[in-house]
mmCIF file of C-alpha atoms in Angstrom:
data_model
loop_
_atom_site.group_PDB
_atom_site.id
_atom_site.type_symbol
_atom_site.label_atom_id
_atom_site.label_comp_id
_atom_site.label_asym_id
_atom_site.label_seq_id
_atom_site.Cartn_x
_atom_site.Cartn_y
_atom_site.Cartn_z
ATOM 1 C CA UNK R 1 166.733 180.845 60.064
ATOM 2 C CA UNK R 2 168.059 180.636 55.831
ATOM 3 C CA UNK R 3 166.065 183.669 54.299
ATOM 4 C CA UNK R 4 164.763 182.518 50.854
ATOM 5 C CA UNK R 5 163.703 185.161 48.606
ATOM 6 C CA UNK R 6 161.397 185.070 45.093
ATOM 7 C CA UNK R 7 161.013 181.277 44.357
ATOM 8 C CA UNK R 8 160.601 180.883 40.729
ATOM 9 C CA UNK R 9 159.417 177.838 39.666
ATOM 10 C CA UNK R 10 158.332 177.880 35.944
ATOM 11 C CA UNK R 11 160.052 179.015 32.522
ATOM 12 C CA UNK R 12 158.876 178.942 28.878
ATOM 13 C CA UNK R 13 158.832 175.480 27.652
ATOM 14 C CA UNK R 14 159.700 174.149 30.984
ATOM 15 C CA UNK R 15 156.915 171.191 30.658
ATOM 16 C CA UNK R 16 157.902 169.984 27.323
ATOM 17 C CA UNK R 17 160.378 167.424 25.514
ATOM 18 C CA UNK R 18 162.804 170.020 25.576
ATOM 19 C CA UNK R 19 162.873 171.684 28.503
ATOM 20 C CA UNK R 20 165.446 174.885 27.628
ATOM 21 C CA UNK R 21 164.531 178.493 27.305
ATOM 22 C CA UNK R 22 166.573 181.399 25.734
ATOM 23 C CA UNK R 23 166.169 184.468 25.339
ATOM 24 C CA UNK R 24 167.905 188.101 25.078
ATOM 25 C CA UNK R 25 167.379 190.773 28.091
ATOM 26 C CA UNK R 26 167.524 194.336 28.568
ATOM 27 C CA UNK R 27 168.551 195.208 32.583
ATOM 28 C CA UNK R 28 168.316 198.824 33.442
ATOM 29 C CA UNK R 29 167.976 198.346 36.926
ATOM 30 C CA UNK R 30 169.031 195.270 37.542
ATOM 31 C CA UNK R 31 166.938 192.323 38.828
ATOM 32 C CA UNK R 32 165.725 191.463 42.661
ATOM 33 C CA UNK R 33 167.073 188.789 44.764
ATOM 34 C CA UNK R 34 165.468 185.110 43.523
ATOM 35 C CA UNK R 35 165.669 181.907 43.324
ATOM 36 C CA UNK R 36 164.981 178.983 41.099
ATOM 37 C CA UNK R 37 164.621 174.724 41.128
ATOM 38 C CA UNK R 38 166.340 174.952 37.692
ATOM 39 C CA UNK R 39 169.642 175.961 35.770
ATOM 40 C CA UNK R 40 170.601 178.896 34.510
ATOM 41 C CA UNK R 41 173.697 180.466 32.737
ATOM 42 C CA UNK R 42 174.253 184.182 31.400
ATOM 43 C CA UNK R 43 176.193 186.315 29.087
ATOM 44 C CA UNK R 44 177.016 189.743 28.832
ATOM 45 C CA UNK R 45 176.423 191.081 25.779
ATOM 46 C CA UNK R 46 177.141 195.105 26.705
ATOM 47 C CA UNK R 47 176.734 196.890 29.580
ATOM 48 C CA UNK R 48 178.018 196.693 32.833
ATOM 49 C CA UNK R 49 177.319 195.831 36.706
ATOM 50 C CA UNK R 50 177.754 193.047 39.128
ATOM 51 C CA UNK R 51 175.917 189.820 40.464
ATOM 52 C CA UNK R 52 175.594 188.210 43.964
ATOM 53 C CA UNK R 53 175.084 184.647 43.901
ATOM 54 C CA UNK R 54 175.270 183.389 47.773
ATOM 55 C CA UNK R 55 176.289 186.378 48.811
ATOM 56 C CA UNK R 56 179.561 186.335 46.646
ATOM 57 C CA UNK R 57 179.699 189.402 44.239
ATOM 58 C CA UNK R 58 181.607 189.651 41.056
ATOM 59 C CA UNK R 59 181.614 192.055 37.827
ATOM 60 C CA UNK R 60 179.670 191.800 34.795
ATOM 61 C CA UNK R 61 181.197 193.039 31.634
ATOM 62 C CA UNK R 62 180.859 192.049 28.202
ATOM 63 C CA UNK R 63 182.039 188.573 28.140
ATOM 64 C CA UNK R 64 180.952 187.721 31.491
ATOM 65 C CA UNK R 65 179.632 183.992 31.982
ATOM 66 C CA UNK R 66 177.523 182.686 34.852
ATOM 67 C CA UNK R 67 176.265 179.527 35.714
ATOM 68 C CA UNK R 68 173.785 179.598 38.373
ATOM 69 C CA UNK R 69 172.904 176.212 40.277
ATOM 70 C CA UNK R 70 169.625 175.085 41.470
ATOM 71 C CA UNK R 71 168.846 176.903 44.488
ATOM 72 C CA UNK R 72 171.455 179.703 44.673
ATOM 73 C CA UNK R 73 169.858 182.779 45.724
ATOM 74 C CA UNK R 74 171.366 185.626 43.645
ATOM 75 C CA UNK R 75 170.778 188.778 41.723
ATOM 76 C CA UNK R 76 172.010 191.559 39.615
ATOM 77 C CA UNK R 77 172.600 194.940 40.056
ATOM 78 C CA UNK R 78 173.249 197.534 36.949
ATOM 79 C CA UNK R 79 175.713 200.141 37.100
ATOM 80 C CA UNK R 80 174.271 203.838 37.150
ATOM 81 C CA UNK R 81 173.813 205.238 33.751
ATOM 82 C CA UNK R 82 174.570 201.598 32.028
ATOM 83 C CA UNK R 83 172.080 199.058 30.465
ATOM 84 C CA UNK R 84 172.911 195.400 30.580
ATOM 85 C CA UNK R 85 172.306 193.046 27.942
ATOM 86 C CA UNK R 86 172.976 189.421 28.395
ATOM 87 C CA UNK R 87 171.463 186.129 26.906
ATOM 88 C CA UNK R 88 170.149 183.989 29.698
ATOM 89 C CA UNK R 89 168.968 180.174 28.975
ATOM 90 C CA UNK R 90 167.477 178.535 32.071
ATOM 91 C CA UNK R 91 166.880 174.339 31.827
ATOM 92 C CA UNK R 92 166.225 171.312 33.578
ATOM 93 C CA UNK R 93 169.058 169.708 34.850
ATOM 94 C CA UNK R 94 167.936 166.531 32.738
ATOM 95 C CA UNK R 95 169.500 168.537 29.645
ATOM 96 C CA UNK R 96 172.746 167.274 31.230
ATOM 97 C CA UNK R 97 172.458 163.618 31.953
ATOM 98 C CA UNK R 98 172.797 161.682 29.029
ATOM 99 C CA UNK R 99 170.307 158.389 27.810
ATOM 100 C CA UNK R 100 170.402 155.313 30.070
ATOM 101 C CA UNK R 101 171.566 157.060 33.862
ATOM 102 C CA UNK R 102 174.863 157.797 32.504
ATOM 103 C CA UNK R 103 176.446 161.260 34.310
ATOM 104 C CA UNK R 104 176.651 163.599 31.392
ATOM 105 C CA UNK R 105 177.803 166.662 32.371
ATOM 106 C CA UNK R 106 176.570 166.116 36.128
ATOM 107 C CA UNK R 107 179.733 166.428 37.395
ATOM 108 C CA UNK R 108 179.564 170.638 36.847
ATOM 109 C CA UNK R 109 177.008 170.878 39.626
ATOM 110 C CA UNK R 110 178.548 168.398 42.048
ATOM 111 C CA UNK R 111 182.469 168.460 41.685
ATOM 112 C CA UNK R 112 184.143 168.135 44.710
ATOM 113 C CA UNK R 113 186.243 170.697 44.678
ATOM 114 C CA UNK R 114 183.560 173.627 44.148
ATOM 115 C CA UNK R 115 184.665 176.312 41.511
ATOM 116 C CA UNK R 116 183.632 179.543 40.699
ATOM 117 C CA UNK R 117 179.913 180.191 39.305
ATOM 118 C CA UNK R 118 181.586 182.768 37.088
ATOM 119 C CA UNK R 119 184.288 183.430 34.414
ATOM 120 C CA UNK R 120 185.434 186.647 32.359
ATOM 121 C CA UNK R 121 186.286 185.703 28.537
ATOM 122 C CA UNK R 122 188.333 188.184 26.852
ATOM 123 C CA UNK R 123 189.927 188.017 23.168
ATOM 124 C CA UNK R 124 189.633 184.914 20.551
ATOM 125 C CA UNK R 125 187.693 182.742 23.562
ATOM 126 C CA UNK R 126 185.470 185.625 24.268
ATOM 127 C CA UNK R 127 184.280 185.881 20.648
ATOM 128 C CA UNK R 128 184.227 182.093 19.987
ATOM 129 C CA UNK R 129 181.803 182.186 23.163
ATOM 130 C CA UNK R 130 179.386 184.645 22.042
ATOM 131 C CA UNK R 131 179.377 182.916 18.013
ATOM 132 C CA UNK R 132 178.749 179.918 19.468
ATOM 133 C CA UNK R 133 175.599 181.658 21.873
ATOM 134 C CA UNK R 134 174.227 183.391 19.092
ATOM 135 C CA UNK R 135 174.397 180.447 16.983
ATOM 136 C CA UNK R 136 172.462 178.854 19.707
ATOM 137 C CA UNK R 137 170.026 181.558 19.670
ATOM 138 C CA UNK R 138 169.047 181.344 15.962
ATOM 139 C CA UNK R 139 168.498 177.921 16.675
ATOM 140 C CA UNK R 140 166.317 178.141 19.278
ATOM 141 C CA UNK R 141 164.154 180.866 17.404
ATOM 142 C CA UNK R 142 164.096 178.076 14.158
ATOM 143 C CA UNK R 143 162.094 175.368 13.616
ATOM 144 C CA UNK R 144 164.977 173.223 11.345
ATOM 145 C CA UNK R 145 164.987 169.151 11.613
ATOM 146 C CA UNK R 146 166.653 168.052 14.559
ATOM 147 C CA UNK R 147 166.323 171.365 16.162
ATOM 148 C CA UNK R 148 165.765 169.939 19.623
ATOM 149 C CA UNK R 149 169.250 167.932 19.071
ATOM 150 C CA UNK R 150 171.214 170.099 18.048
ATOM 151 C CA UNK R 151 170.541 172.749 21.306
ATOM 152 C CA UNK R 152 171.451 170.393 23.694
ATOM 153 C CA UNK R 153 174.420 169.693 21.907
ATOM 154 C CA UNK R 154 175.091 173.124 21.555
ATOM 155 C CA UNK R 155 174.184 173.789 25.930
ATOM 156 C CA UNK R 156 177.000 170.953 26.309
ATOM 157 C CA UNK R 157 179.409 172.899 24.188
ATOM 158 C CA UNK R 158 178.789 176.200 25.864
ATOM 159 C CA UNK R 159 179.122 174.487 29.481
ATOM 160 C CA UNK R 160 182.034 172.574 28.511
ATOM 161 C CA UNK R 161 183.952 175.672 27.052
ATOM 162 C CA UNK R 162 183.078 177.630 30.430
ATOM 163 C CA UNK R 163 184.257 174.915 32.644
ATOM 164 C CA UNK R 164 187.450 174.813 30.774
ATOM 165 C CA UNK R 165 187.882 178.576 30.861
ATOM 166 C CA UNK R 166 187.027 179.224 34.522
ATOM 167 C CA UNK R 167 189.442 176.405 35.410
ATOM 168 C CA UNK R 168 192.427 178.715 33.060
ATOM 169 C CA UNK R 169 191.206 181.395 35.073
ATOM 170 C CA UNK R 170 191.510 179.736 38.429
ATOM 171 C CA UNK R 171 194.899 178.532 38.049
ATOM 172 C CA UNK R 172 196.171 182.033 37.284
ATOM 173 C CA UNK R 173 194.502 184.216 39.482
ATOM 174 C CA UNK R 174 194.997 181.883 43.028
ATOM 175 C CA UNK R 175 192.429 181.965 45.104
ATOM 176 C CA UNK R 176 189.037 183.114 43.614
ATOM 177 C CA UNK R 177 185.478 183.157 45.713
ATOM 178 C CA UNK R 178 183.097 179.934 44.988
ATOM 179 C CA UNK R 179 179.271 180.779 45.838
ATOM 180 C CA UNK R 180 178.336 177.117 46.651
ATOM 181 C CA UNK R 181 177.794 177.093 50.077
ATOM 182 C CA UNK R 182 176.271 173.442 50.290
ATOM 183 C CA UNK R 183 178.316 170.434 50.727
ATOM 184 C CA UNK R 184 179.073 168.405 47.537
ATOM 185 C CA UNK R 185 177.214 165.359 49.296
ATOM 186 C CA UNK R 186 174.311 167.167 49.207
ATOM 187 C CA UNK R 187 174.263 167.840 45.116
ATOM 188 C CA UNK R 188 174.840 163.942 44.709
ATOM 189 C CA UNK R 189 171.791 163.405 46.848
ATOM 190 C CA UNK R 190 169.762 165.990 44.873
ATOM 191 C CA UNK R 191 171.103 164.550 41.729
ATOM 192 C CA UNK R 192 170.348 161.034 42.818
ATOM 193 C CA UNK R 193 166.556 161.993 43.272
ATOM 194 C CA UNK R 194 166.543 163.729 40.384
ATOM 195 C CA UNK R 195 167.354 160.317 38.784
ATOM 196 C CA UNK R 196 164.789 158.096 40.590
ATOM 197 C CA UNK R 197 162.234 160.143 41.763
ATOM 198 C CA UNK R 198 159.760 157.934 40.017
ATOM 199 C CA UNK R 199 160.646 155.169 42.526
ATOM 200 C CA UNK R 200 159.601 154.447 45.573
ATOM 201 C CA UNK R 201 161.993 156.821 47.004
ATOM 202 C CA UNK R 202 162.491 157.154 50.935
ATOM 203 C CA UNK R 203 164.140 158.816 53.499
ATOM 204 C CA UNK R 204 165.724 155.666 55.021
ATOM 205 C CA UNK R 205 167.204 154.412 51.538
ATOM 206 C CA UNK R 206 168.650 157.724 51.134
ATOM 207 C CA UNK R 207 170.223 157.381 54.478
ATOM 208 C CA UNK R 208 171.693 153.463 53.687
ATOM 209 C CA UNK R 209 172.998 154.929 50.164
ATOM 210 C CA UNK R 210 174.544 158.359 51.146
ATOM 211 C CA UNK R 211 175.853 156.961 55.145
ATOM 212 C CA UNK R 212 173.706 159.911 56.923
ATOM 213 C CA UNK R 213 170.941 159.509 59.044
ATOM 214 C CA UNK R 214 167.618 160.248 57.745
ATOM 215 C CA UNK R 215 167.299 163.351 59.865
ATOM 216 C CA UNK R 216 170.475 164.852 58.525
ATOM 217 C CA UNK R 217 169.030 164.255 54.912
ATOM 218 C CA UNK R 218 166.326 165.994 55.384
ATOM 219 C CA UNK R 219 167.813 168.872 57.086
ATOM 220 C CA UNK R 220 170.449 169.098 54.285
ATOM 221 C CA UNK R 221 167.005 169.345 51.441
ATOM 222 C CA UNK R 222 165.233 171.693 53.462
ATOM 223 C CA UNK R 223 168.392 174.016 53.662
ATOM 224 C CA UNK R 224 169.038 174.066 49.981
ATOM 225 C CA UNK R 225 165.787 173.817 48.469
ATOM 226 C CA UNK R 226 163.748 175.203 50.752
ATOM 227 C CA UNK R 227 161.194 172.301 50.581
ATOM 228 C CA UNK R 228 161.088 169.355 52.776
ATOM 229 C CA UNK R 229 162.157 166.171 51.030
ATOM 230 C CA UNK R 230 158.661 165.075 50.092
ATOM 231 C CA UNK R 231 157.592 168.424 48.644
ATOM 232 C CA UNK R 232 160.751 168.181 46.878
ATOM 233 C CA UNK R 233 159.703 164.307 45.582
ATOM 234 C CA UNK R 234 156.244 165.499 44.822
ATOM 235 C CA UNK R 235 157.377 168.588 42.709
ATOM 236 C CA UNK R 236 159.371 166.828 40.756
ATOM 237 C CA UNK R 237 156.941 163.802 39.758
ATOM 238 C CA UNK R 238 154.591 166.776 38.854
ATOM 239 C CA UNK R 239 156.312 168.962 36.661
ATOM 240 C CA UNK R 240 156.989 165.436 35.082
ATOM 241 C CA UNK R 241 152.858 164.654 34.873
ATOM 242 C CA UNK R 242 152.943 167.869 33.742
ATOM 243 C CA UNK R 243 154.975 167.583 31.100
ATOM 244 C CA UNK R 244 153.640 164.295 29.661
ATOM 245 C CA UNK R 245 150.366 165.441 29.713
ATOM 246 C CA UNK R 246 151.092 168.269 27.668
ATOM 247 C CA UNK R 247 153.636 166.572 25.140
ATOM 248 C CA UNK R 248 152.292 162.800 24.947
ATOM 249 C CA UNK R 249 148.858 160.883 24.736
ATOM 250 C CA UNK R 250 149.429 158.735 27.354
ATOM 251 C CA UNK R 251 145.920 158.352 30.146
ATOM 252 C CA UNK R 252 146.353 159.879 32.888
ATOM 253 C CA UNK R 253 146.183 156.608 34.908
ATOM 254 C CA UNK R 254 149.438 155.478 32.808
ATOM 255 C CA UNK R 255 150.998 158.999 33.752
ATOM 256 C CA UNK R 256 150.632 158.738 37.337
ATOM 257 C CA UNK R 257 152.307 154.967 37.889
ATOM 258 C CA UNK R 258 154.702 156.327 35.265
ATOM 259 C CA UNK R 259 155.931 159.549 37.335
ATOM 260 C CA UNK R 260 156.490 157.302 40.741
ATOM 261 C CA UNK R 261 152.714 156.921 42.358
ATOM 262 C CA UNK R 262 151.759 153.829 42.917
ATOM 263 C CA UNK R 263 147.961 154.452 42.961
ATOM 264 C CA UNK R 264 145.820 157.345 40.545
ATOM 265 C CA UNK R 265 144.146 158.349 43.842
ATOM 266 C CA UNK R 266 147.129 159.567 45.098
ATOM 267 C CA UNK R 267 148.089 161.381 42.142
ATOM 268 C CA UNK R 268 145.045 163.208 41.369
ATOM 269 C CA UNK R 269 144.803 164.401 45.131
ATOM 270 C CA UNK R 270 148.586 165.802 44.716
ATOM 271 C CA UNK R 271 148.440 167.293 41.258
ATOM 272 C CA UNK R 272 144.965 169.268 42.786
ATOM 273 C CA UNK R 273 146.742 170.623 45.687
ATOM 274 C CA UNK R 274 149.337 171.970 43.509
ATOM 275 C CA UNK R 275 147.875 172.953 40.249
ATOM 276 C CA UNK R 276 143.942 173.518 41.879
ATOM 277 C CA UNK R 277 142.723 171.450 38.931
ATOM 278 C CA UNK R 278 142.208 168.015 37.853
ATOM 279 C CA UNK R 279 145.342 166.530 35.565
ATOM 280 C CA UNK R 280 142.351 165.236 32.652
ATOM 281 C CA UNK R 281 141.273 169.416 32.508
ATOM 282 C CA UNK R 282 144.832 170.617 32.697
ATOM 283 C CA UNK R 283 145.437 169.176 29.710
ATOM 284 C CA UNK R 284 142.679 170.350 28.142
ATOM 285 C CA UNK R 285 143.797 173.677 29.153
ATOM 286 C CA UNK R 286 147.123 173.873 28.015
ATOM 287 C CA UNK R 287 146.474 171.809 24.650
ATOM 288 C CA UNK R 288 143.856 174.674 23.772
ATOM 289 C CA UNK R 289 146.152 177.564 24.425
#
């Protein structure tokens, strides 16, 4: 039976327009095996120790990137007497997809030839990296016009410059450890219900569109998420209500045929189960915070 540790499911502005967090942390010892539906990447600042992301370990130094999939059970371990400091920015995988279904950067999280989650920048691409994360940084602690567009241009740049560098690093170093364990097929089917959860998504249709059977499918979800595939379908319509509850005045009645239920019934049952409160007096809640 797949062990899955910590599951954390929530981040700082998680359920808004913008859903990107980043902030600065101090490791002394480390942090415990965990989880996460969402994406992460890292930077070491100063310090030093290593990181286990699906049971593949490598080094953190200053300089160290890491880009941590949805899913990927990993953690960090400081070395004795050291104190890590590293920038880490978890966000929704919508940051990557760009307006109207296109792919965006989609293809870093389902390439088929896997790659490694990690990549070591040294001289003028080291510095460049950590100008352009600071930069980022000061950003994200600002309120300037067009602050929201100007972060996930900046994300893209930062992803695109470790892709590029990882790939450099690759090609000289041979053969280097990749901690995706899951099949490509199965990001493309995450990705594709990422894309249309708010249809009436099914089993079957996934199993026409991706040539599996159903059963396969479903074993392939529960292995890398952990949740069958209509937990999976529910959480993702609700972080979605939750979201446009928060961020928009739309009635809740709108909100629920606009995250994929077809009746309000339906939706208010789900979003009690999950949240133990009613969607009209969560955002009550939150808008009073």
């Amino acid at each position: 039976m797949t062990y899955f540790p910590e599951y954390l499911k929530t981040y700082p502005n998680m359920n808004t327009a913008s859903p990107l967090h980043l902030s600065v942390n101090r490791l002394d010892r480390g942090y415990h095996p965990h989880r996460h539906d969402f994406l992460e990447f890292s930077y070491v600042v100063e310090g030093s120790g290593s990181e286990i992301i699906n049971g593949v370990r490598h080094s953190m130094v200053p300089g160290t990137f890491t880009f941590v999939l949805p899913y990927q059970i990993h953690e960090i371990l400081t070395a004795p007497g050291s104190t890590l400091i590293l920038y880490n920015c978890m966000f929704s995988m919508d940051m990557l997809m760009e307006p109207g279904g296109q792919d965006g950067l989609s293809g870093l999280i389902n390439a088929a030839n896997p790659l490694p989650a990690y990549a070591h920048f040294i001289g003028g691409e080291q510095d460049k990296m950590c100008a352009l994360i600071e930069d980022m940084f000061r950003e994200y602690n600002g309120d300037d016009r067009w602050r929201k567009t100007l972060l996930q241009v900046r994300l893209k740049e930062v992803l695109v410059r470790f892709d590029r560098w990882r790939r450099k690093e690759r090609s000289g170093e041979g053969d280097v450890q990749c901690a995706c364990k899951s099949s490509p097929s199965v990001w493309r089917i995450i990705q594709y219900i990422h894309r249309n959860y708010q249809e009436d998504l099914t089993l079957t249709e996934l199993a026409s569109l991706f040539a599996m059977s159903a059963s396969r499918i479903s074993e392939v979800i529960k292995q890398t998420t952990g949740q069958t595939f209509v937990h999976f379908l529910h959480d993702l319509r609700l972080r979605h209500a939750c979201s446009l509850l928060v961020s928009t005045d739309m009635r809740v009645t709108e909100i629920a045929h606009e995250v994929g239920y077809g009746s309000y019934k339906t939706f208010s049952r789900m979003f009690r189960e999950s949240k133990g409160i009613a969607p009209k007096d969560y955002r009550k809640l939150k808008l009073q915070a």
